[in-house]
Short mmCIF file of C-alpha atoms and ligand atoms in Angstrom, two decimals:
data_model
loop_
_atom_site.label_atom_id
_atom_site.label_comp_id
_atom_site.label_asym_id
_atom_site.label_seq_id
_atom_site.Cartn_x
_atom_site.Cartn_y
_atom_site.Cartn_z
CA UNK P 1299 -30.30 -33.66 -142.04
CA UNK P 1300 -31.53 -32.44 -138.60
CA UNK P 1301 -34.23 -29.52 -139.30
CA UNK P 1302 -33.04 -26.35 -137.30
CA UNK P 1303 -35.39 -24.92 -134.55
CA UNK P 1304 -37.47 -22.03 -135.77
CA UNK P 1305 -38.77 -19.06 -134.44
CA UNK P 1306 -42.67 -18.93 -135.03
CA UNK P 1307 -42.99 -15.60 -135.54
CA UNK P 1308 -43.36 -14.29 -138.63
CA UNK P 1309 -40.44 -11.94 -139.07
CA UNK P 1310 -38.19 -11.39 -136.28
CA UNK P 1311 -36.87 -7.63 -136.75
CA UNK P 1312 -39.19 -5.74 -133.96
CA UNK P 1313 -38.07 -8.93 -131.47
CA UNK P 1314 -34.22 -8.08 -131.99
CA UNK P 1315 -34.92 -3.91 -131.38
CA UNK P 1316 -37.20 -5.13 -128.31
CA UNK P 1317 -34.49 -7.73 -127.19
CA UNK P 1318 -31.62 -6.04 -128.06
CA UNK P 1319 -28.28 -7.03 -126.57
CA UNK P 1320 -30.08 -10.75 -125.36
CA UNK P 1321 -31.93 -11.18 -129.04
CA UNK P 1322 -30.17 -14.62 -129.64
CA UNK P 1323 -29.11 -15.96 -126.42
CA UNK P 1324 -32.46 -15.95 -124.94
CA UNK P 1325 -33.68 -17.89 -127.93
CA UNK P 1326 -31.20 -20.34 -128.05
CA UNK P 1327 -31.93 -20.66 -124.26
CA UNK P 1328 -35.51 -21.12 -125.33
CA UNK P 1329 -35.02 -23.83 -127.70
CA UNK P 1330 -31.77 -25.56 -125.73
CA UNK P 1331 -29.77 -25.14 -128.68
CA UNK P 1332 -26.68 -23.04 -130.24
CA UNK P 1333 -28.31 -22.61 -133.35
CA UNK P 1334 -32.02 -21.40 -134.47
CA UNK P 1335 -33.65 -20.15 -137.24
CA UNK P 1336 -35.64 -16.87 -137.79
CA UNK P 1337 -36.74 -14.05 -140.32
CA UNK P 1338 -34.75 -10.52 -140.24
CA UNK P 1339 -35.99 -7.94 -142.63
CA UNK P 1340 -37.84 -10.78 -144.50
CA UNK P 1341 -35.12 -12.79 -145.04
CA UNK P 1342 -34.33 -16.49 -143.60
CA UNK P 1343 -31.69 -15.77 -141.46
CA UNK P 1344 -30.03 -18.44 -138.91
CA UNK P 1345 -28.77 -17.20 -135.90
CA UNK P 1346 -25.54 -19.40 -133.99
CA UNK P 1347 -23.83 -19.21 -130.62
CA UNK P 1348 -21.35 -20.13 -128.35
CA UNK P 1349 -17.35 -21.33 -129.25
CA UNK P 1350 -18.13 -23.60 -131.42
CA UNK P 1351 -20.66 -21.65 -133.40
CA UNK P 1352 -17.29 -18.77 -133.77
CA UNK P 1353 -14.98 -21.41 -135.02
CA UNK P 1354 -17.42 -22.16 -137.81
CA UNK P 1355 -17.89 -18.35 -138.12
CA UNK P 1356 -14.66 -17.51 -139.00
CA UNK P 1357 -13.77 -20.33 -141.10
CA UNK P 1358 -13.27 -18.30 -143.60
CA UNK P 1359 -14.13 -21.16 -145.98
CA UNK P 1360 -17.43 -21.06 -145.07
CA UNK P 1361 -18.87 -17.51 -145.27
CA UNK P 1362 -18.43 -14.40 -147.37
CA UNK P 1363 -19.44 -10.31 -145.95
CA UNK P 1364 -20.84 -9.59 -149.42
CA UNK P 1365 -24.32 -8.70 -149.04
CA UNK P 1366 -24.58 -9.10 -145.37
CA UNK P 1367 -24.30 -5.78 -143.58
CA UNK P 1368 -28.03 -3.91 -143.80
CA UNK P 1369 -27.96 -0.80 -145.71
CA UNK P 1370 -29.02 1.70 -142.26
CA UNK P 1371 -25.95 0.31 -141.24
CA UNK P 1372 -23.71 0.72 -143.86
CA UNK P 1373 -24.99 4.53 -144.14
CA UNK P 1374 -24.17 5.38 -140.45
CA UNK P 1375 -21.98 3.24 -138.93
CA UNK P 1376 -20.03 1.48 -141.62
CA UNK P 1377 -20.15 3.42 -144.79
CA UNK P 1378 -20.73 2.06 -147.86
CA UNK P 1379 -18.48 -0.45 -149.95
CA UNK P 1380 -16.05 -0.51 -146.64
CA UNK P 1381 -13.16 -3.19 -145.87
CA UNK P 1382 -16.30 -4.97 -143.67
CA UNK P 1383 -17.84 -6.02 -147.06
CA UNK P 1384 -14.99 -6.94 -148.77
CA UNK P 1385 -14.09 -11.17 -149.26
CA UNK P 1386 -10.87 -13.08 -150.09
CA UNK P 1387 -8.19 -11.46 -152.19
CA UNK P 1388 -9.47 -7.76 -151.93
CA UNK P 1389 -10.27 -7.92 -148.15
CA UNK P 1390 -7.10 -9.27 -147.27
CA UNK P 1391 -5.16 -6.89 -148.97
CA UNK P 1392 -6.95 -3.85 -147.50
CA UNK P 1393 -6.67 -5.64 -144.15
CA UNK P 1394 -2.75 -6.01 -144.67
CA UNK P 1395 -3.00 -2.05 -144.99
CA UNK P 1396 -5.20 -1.33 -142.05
CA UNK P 1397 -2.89 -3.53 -139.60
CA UNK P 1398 0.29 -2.12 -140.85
CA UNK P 1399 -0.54 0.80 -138.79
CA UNK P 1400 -1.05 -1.10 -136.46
CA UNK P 1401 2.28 -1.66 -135.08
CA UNK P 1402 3.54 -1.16 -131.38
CA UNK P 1403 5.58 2.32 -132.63
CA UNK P 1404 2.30 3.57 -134.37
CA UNK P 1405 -0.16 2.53 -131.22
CA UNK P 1406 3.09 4.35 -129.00
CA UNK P 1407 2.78 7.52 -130.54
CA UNK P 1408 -1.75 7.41 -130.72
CA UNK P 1409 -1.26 6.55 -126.54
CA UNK P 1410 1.18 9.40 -126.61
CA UNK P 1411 -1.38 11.39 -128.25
CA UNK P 1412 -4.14 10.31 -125.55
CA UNK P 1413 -1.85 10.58 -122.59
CA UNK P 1414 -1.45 14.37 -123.50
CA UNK P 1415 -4.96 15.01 -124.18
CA UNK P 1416 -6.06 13.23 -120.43
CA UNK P 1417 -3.61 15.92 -118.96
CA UNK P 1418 -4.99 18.63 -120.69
CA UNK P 1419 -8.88 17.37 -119.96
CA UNK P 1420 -8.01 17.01 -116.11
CA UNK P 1421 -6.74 20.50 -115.83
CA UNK P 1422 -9.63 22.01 -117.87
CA UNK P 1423 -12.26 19.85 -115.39
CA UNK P 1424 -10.55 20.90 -112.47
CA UNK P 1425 -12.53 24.55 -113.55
CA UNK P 1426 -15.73 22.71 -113.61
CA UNK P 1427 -18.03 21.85 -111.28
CA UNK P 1428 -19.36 18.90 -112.87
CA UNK P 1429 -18.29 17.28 -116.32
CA UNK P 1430 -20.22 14.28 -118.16
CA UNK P 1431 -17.31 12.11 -118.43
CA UNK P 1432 -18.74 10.43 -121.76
CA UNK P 1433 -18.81 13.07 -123.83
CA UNK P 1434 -15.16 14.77 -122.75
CA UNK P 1435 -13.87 11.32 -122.89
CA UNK P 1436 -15.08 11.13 -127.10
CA UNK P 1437 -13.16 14.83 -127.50
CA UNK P 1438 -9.79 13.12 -125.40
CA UNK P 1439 -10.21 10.41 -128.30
CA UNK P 1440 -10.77 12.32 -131.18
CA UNK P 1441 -8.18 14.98 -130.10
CA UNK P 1442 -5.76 12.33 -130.11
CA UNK P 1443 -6.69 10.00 -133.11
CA UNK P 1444 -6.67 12.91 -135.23
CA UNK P 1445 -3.32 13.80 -134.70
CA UNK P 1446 -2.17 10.20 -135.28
CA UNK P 1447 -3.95 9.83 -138.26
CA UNK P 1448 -2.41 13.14 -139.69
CA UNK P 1449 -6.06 14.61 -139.81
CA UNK P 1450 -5.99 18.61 -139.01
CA UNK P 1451 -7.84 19.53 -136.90
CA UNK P 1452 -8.86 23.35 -135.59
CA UNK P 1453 -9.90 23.54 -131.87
CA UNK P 1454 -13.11 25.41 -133.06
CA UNK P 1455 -13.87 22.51 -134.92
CA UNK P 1456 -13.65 19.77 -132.35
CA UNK P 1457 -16.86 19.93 -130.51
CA UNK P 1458 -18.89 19.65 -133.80
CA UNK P 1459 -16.93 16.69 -135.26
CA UNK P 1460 -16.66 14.70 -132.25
CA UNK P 1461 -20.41 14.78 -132.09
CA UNK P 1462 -20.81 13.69 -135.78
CA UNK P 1463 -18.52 10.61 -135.54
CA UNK P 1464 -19.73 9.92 -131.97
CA UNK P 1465 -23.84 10.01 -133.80
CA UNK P 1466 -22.13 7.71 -136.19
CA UNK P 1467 -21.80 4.81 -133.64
CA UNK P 1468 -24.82 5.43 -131.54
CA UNK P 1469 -26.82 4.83 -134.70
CA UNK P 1470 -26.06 1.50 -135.32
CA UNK P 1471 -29.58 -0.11 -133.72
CA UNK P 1472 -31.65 2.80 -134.28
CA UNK P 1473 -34.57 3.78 -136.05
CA UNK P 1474 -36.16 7.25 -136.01
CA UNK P 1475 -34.20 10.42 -134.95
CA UNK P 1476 -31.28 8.10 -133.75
CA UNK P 1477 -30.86 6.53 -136.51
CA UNK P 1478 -31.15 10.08 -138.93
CA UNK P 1479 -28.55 11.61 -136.75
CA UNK P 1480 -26.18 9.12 -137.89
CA UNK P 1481 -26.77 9.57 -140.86
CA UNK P 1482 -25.80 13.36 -141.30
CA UNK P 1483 -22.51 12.77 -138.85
CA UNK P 1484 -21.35 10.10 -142.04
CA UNK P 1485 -22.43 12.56 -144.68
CA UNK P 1486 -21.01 15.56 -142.96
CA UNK P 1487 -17.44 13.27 -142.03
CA UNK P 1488 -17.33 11.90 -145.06
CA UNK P 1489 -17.19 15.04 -146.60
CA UNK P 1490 -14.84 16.62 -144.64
CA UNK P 1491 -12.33 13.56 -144.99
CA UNK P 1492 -12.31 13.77 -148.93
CA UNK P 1493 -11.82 16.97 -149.10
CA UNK P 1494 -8.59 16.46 -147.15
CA UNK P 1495 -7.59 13.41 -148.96
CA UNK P 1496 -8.23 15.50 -151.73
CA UNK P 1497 -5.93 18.01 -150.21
CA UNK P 1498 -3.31 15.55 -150.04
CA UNK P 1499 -3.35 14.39 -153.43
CA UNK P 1500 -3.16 17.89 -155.08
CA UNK P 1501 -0.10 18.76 -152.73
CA UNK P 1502 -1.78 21.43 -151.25
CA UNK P 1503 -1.56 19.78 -147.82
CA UNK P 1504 1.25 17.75 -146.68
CA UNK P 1505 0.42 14.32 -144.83
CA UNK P 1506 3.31 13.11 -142.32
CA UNK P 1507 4.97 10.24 -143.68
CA UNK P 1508 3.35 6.62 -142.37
CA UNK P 1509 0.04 8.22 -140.70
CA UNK P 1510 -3.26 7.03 -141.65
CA UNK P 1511 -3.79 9.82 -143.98
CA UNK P 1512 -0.57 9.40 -146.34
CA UNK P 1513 -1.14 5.55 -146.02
CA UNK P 1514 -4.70 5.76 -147.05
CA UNK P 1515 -4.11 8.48 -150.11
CA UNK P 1516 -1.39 6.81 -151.37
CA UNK P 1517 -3.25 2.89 -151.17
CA UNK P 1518 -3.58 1.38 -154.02
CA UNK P 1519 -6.02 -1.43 -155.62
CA UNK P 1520 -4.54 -4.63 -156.99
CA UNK P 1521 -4.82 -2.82 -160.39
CA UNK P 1522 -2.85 -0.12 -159.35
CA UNK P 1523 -5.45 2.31 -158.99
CA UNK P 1524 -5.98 4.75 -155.75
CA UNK P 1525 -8.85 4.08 -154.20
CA UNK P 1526 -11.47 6.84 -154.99
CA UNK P 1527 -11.45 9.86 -152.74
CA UNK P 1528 -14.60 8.85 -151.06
CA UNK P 1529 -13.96 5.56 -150.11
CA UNK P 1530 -10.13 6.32 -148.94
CA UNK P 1531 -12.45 8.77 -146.96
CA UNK P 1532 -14.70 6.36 -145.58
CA UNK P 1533 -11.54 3.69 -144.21
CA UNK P 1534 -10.11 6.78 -142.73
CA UNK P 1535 -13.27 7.21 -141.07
CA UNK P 1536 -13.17 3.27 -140.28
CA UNK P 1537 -9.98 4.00 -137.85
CA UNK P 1538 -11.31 7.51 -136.50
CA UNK P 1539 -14.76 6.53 -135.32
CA UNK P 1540 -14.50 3.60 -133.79
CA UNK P 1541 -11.38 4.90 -131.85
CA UNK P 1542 -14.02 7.62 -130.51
CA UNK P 1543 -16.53 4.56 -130.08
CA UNK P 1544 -13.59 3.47 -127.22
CA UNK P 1545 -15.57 6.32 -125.14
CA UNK P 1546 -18.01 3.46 -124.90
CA UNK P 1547 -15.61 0.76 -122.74
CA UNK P 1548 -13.96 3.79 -120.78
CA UNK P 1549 -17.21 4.62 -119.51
CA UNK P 1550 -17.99 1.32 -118.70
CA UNK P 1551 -14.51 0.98 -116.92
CA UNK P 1552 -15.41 4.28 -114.98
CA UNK P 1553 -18.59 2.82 -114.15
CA UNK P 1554 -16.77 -0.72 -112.93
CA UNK P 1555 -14.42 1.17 -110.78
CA UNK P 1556 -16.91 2.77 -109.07
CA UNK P 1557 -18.97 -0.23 -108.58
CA UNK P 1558 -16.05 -2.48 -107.81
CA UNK P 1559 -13.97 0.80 -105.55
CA UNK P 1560 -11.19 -3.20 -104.25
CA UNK P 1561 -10.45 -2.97 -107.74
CA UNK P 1562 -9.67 0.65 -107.93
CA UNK P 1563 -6.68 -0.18 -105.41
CA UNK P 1564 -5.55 -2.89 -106.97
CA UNK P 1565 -4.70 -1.39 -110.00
CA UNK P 1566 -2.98 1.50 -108.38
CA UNK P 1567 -0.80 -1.00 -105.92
CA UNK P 1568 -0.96 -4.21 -108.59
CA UNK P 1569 2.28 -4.76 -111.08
CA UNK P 1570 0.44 -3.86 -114.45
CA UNK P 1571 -1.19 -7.38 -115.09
CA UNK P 1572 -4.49 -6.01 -112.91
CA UNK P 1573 -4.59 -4.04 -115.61
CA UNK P 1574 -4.80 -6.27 -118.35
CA UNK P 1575 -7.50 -8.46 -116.69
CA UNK P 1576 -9.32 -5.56 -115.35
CA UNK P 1577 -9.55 -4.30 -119.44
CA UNK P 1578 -10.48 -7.97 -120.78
CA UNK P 1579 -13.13 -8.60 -118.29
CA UNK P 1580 -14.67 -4.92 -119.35
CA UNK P 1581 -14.64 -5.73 -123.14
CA UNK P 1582 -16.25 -9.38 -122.19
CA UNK P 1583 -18.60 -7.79 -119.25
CA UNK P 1584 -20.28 -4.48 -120.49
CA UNK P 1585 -22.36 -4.73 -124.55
CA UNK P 1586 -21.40 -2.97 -126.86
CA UNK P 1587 -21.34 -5.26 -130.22
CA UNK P 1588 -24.32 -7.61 -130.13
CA UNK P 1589 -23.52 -9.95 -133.17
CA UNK P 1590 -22.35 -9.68 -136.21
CA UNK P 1591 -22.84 -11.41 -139.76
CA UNK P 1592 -22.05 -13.05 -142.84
CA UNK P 1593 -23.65 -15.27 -146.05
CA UNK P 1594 -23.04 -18.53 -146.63
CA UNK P 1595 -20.53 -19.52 -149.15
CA UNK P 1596 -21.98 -22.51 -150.75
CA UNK P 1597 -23.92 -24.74 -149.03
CA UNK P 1598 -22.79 -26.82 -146.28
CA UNK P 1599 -23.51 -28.80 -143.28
CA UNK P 1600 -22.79 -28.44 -139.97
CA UNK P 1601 -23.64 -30.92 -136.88
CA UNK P 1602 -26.57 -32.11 -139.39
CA UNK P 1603 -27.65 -28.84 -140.06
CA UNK P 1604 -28.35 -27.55 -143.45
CA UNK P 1605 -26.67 -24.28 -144.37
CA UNK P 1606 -28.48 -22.96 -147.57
CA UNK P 1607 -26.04 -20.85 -149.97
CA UNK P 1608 -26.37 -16.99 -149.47
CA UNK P 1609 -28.33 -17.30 -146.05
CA UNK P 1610 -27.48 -14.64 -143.80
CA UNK P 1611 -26.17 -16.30 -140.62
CA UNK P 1612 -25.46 -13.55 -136.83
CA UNK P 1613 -22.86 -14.88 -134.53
CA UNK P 1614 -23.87 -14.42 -130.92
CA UNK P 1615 -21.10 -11.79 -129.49
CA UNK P 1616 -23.06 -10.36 -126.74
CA UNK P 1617 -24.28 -14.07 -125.34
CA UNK P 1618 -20.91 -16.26 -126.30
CA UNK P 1619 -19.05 -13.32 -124.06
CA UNK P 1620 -21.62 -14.20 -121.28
CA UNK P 1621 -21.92 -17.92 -122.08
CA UNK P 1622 -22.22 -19.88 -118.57
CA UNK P 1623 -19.86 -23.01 -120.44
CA UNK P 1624 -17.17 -20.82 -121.14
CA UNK P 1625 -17.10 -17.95 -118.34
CA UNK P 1626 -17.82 -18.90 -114.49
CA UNK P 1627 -20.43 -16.74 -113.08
CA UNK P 1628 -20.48 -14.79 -116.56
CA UNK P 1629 -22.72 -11.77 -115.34
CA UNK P 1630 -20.41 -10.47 -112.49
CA UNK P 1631 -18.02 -8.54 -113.31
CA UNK P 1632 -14.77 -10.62 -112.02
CA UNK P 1633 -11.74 -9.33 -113.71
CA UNK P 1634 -9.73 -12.21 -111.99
CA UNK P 1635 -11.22 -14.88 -114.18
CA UNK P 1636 -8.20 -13.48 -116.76
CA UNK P 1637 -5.53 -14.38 -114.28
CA UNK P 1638 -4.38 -17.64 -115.63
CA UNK P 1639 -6.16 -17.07 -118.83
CA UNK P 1640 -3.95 -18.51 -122.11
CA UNK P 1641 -5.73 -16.26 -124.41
CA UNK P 1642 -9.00 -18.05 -127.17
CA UNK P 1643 -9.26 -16.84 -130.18
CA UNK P 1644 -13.31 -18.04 -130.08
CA UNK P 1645 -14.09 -17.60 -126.70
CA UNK P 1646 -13.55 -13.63 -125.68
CA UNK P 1647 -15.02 -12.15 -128.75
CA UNK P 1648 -16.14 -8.39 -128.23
CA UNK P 1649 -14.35 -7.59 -131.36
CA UNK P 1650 -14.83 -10.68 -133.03
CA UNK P 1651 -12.52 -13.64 -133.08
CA UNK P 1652 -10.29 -15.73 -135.40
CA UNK P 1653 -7.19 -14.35 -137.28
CA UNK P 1654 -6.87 -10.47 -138.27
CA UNK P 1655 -5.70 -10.79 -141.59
CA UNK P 1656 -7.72 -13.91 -143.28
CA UNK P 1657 -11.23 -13.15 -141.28
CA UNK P 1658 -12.87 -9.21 -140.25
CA UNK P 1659 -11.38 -9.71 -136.46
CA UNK P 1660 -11.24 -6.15 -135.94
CA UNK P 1661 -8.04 -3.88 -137.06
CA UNK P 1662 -8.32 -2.20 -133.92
CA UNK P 1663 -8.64 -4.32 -130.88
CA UNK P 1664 -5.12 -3.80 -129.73
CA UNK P 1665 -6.00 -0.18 -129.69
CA UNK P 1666 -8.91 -0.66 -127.78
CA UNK P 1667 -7.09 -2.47 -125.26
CA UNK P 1668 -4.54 0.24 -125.07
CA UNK P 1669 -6.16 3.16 -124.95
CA UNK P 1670 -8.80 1.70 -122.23
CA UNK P 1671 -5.67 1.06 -120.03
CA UNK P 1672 -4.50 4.53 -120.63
CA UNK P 1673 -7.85 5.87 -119.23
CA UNK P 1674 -7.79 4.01 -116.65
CA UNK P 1675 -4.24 5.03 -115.64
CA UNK P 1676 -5.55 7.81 -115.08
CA UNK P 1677 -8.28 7.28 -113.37
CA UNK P 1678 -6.61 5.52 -111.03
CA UNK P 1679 -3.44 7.49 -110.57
CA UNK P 1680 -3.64 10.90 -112.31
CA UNK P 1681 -6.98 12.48 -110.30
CA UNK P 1682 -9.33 12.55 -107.97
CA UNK P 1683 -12.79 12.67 -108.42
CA UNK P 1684 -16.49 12.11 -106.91
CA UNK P 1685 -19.25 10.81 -108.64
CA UNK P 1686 -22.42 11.91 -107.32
CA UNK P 1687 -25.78 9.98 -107.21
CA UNK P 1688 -27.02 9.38 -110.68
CA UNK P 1689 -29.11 7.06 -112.84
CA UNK P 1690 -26.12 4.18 -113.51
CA UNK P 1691 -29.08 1.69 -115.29
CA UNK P 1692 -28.05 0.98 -118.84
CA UNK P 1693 -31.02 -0.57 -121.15
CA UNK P 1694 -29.74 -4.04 -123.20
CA UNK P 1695 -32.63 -3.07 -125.89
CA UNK P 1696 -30.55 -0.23 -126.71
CA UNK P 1697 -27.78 -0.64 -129.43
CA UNK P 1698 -25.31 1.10 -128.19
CA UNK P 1699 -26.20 1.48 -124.58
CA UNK P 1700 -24.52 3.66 -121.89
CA UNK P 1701 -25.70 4.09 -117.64
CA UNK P 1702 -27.89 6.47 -118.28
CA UNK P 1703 -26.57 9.91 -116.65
CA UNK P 1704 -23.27 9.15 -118.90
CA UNK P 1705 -21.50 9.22 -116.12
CA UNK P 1706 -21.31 12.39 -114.59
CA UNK P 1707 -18.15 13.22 -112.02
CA UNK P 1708 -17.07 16.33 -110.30
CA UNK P 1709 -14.75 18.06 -108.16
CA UNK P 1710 -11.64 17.08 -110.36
CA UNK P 1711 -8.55 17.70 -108.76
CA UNK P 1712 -5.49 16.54 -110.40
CA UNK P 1713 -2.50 14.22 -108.36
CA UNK P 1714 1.21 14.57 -109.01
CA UNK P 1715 2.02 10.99 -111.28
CA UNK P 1716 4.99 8.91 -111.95
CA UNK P 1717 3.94 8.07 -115.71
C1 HEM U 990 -14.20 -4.75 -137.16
C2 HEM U 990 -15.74 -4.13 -132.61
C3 HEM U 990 -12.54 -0.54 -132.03
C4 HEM U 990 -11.26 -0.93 -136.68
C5 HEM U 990 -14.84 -4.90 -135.95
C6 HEM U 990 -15.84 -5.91 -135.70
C7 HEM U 990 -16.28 -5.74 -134.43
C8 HEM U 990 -15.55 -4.62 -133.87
C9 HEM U 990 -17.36 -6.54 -133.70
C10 HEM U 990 -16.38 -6.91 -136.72
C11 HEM U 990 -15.91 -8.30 -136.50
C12 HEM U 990 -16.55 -9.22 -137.50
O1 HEM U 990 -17.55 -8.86 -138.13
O2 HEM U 990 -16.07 -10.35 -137.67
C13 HEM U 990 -15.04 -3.06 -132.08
C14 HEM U 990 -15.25 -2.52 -130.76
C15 HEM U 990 -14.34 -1.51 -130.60
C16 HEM U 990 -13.58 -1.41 -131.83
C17 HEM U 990 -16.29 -3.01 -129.76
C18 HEM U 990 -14.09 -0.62 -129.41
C19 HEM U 990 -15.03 -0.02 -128.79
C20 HEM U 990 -11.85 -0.40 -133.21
C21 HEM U 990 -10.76 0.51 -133.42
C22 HEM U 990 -10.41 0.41 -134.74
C23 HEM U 990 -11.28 -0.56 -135.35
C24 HEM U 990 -10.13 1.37 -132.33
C25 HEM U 990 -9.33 1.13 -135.50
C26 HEM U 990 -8.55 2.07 -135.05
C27 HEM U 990 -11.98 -1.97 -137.21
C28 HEM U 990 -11.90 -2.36 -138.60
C29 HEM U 990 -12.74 -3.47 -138.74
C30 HEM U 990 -13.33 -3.72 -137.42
C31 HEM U 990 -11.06 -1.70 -139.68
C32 HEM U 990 -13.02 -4.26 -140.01
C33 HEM U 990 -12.14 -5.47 -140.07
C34 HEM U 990 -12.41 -6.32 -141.28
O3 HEM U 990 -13.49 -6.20 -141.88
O4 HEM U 990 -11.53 -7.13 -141.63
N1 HEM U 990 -14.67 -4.15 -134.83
N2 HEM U 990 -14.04 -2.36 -132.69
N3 HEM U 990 -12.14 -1.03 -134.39
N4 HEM U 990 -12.84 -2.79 -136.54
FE1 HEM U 990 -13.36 -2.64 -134.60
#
């Protein structure tokens, strides 16, 4: 057996808040190798990178999501006893329901949704002098996935919940305030969403047929039970906030078309596929997930190296996305690299790779591409807009990160559009 390179330090967990974003990858860099080990939160943890490193990860032989996601994480961003900790026969089954909404009629009617809630922002920022794009772009979102999802939702309301399920996903590499803030948007949503599932189930409110709500009070177990109230809450959550955590990429793809002002044009004059590359290279490009992990199955060995049973192994997202063997130049932004691009299931991995229904690839990616094209529609064809001087610099130690002014714009002034 070849021994694994190891870290010397003692436990590893200050390193990865310090390091953030470039934790493994400047490591593996460090010790020339795809693979090293280390200790997280006291634990022997090995930490893999690179293509091959994501076809072992989602073998999904090999590893199991049991026991791998850190409680702080599971109590902000997650939730507890989620679909992202479920194995085999239970986790496929839940997945089969999470990607039967998932359908091009469903994703139709939430881009619907988001179309009218970009008209309505425009025309409310045209009254502004200034908006922080960031934040109205997480109330376009939420407006619109709650009224796919069947949620109600009172106008009063939508300031305050935004900002819990928004505190929700900014938690997820925080300690301190951060960190506590997340924590009371999850106990505040989850709340709120079992009460309504609650709701539901008593008939005292009616959920349209096929959303997210019906589907997810109606679910049932392999035994035939419904799930409990709180956790049919907490997947509901699981399509809600990350759909508001999309803020995240159409910032970023604000922030690249003002960087990048050729590309602007080209996806006003190009024929659509622009689009598509523009979107990809923004999900590979800008962090947002750094890794993600599993325990090992049973032991086994791979390229000589000894994987113990129940070690807690983090895939590289961040650094395989910006891998110099597998993307050219990987820290420009280039959104032309896509153009002849065949598609890799292990290779362009911001939401994880592999299959959807056998591995955790997420539920949600094609809504995430979707609904970032959307924005930038209309960005680029709906409004004009100028973005004044502003602090742009976004930290990689931070988990999220965002430029630091969150984007701010002004002078909004909607144009006529053919969509
Ligand atoms: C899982 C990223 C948007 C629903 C995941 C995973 C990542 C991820 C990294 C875990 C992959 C793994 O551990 O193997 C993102 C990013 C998003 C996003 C960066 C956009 C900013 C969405 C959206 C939805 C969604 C819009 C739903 C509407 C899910 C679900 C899972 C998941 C349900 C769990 C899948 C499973 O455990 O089988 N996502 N996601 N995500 N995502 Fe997303």
């Amino acid at each position: 057996m070849v021994s694994i390179p190891r870290e010397n330090a003692f436990d590893s967990s200050l390193a990865v808040l310090k390091d953030g974003f470039t934790f493994i990858q400047k490591r593996c860099q460090r010790h020339g190798s795809d693979i090293f080990q280390t200790r997280l939160m006291f634990q022997n943890t090995i930490c893999i990178s690179g293509e091959e490193a994501v076809r072992l990860f989602y073998d999904p032989e090999r590893f199991v999501r049991k026991g791998a996601i850190p409680k702080p994480i599971q109590k902000t961003l997650l939730g507890q006893r989620s679909i992202m900790t479920l194995d085999d026969g239970q986790h496929r089954r839940r997945k089969e329901m999470f990607m039967s909404l998932m359908g091009p009629t469903s994703i139709q009617t939430l881009m619907d949704n988001m179309a009218t809630e970009w008209q309505a922002a425009i025309s409310r920022w045209q009254q502004r002098n200034q908006v922080v794009f960031f934040e109205e772009v997480q109330e376009i979102l939420f407006r619109g996935v709650c009224a796919w999802a069947g949620v109600p939702l009172d106008a009063t309301e939508v300031h305050r919940r935004t900002r819990h399920f928004a505190a929700m996903v900014d938690a997820f590499g925080a300690v301190g305030p951060r960190h506590l803030r997340g924590r009371w948007g999850r106990q505040q949503s989850e709340s709120w969403m079992q009460g309504i599932i609650e709701q539901v189930r008593s008939g005292q409110l009616t959920a349209p047929d096929g959303t997210p709500l019906d589907t997810l009070a109606v679910y049932q177990e392999a035994d035939g039970q419904p799930l409990p109230a709180r956790m049919a809450a907490i997947e509901l959550i699981n399509l809600i906030r990350p759909t508001v955590a999309i803020s995240w990429y159409i910032t970023f793809a604000a922030l690249a078309l003002h960087e990048h002002p050729d590309w602007r044009k080209r996806l006003q004059t190009g024929n659509g596929e622009e689009l598509d590359w523009f979107v990809d290279e923004v999900r590979r490009f800008y962090p947002f997930a750094p890794f993600t992990g599993a325990r090992v199955r049973s032991e086994f060995s791979w390229k000589g190296y000894l994987f113990p049973k129940a070690t807690l192994v983090l895939l590289d997202i961040y650094g395989t996305n910006h891998d110099p063997r597998l993307w050219e130049q990987p820290d420009e932004f280039r959104p032309e690299r896509f153009q002849n691009w065949q598609g890799n299931r292990f290779r362009l991995i911001p939401q994880g790779g592999g299959d959807y229904l056998t591995g955790h690839r997420c539920a949600g990616e094609w809504i995430t591409i979707e609904a970032t094209k959307v924005a930038l529609r209309y960005l680029t064809g709906a409004m004009e807009y100028n973005v004044p001087e502003q602090d742009f610099h976004y930290s990689l130690s931070r988990m999220p990160t965002m430029p630091k002014s969150r984007f701010i714009i002004r002078q909004v002034q909607p144009i006529a559009t053919s969509f």
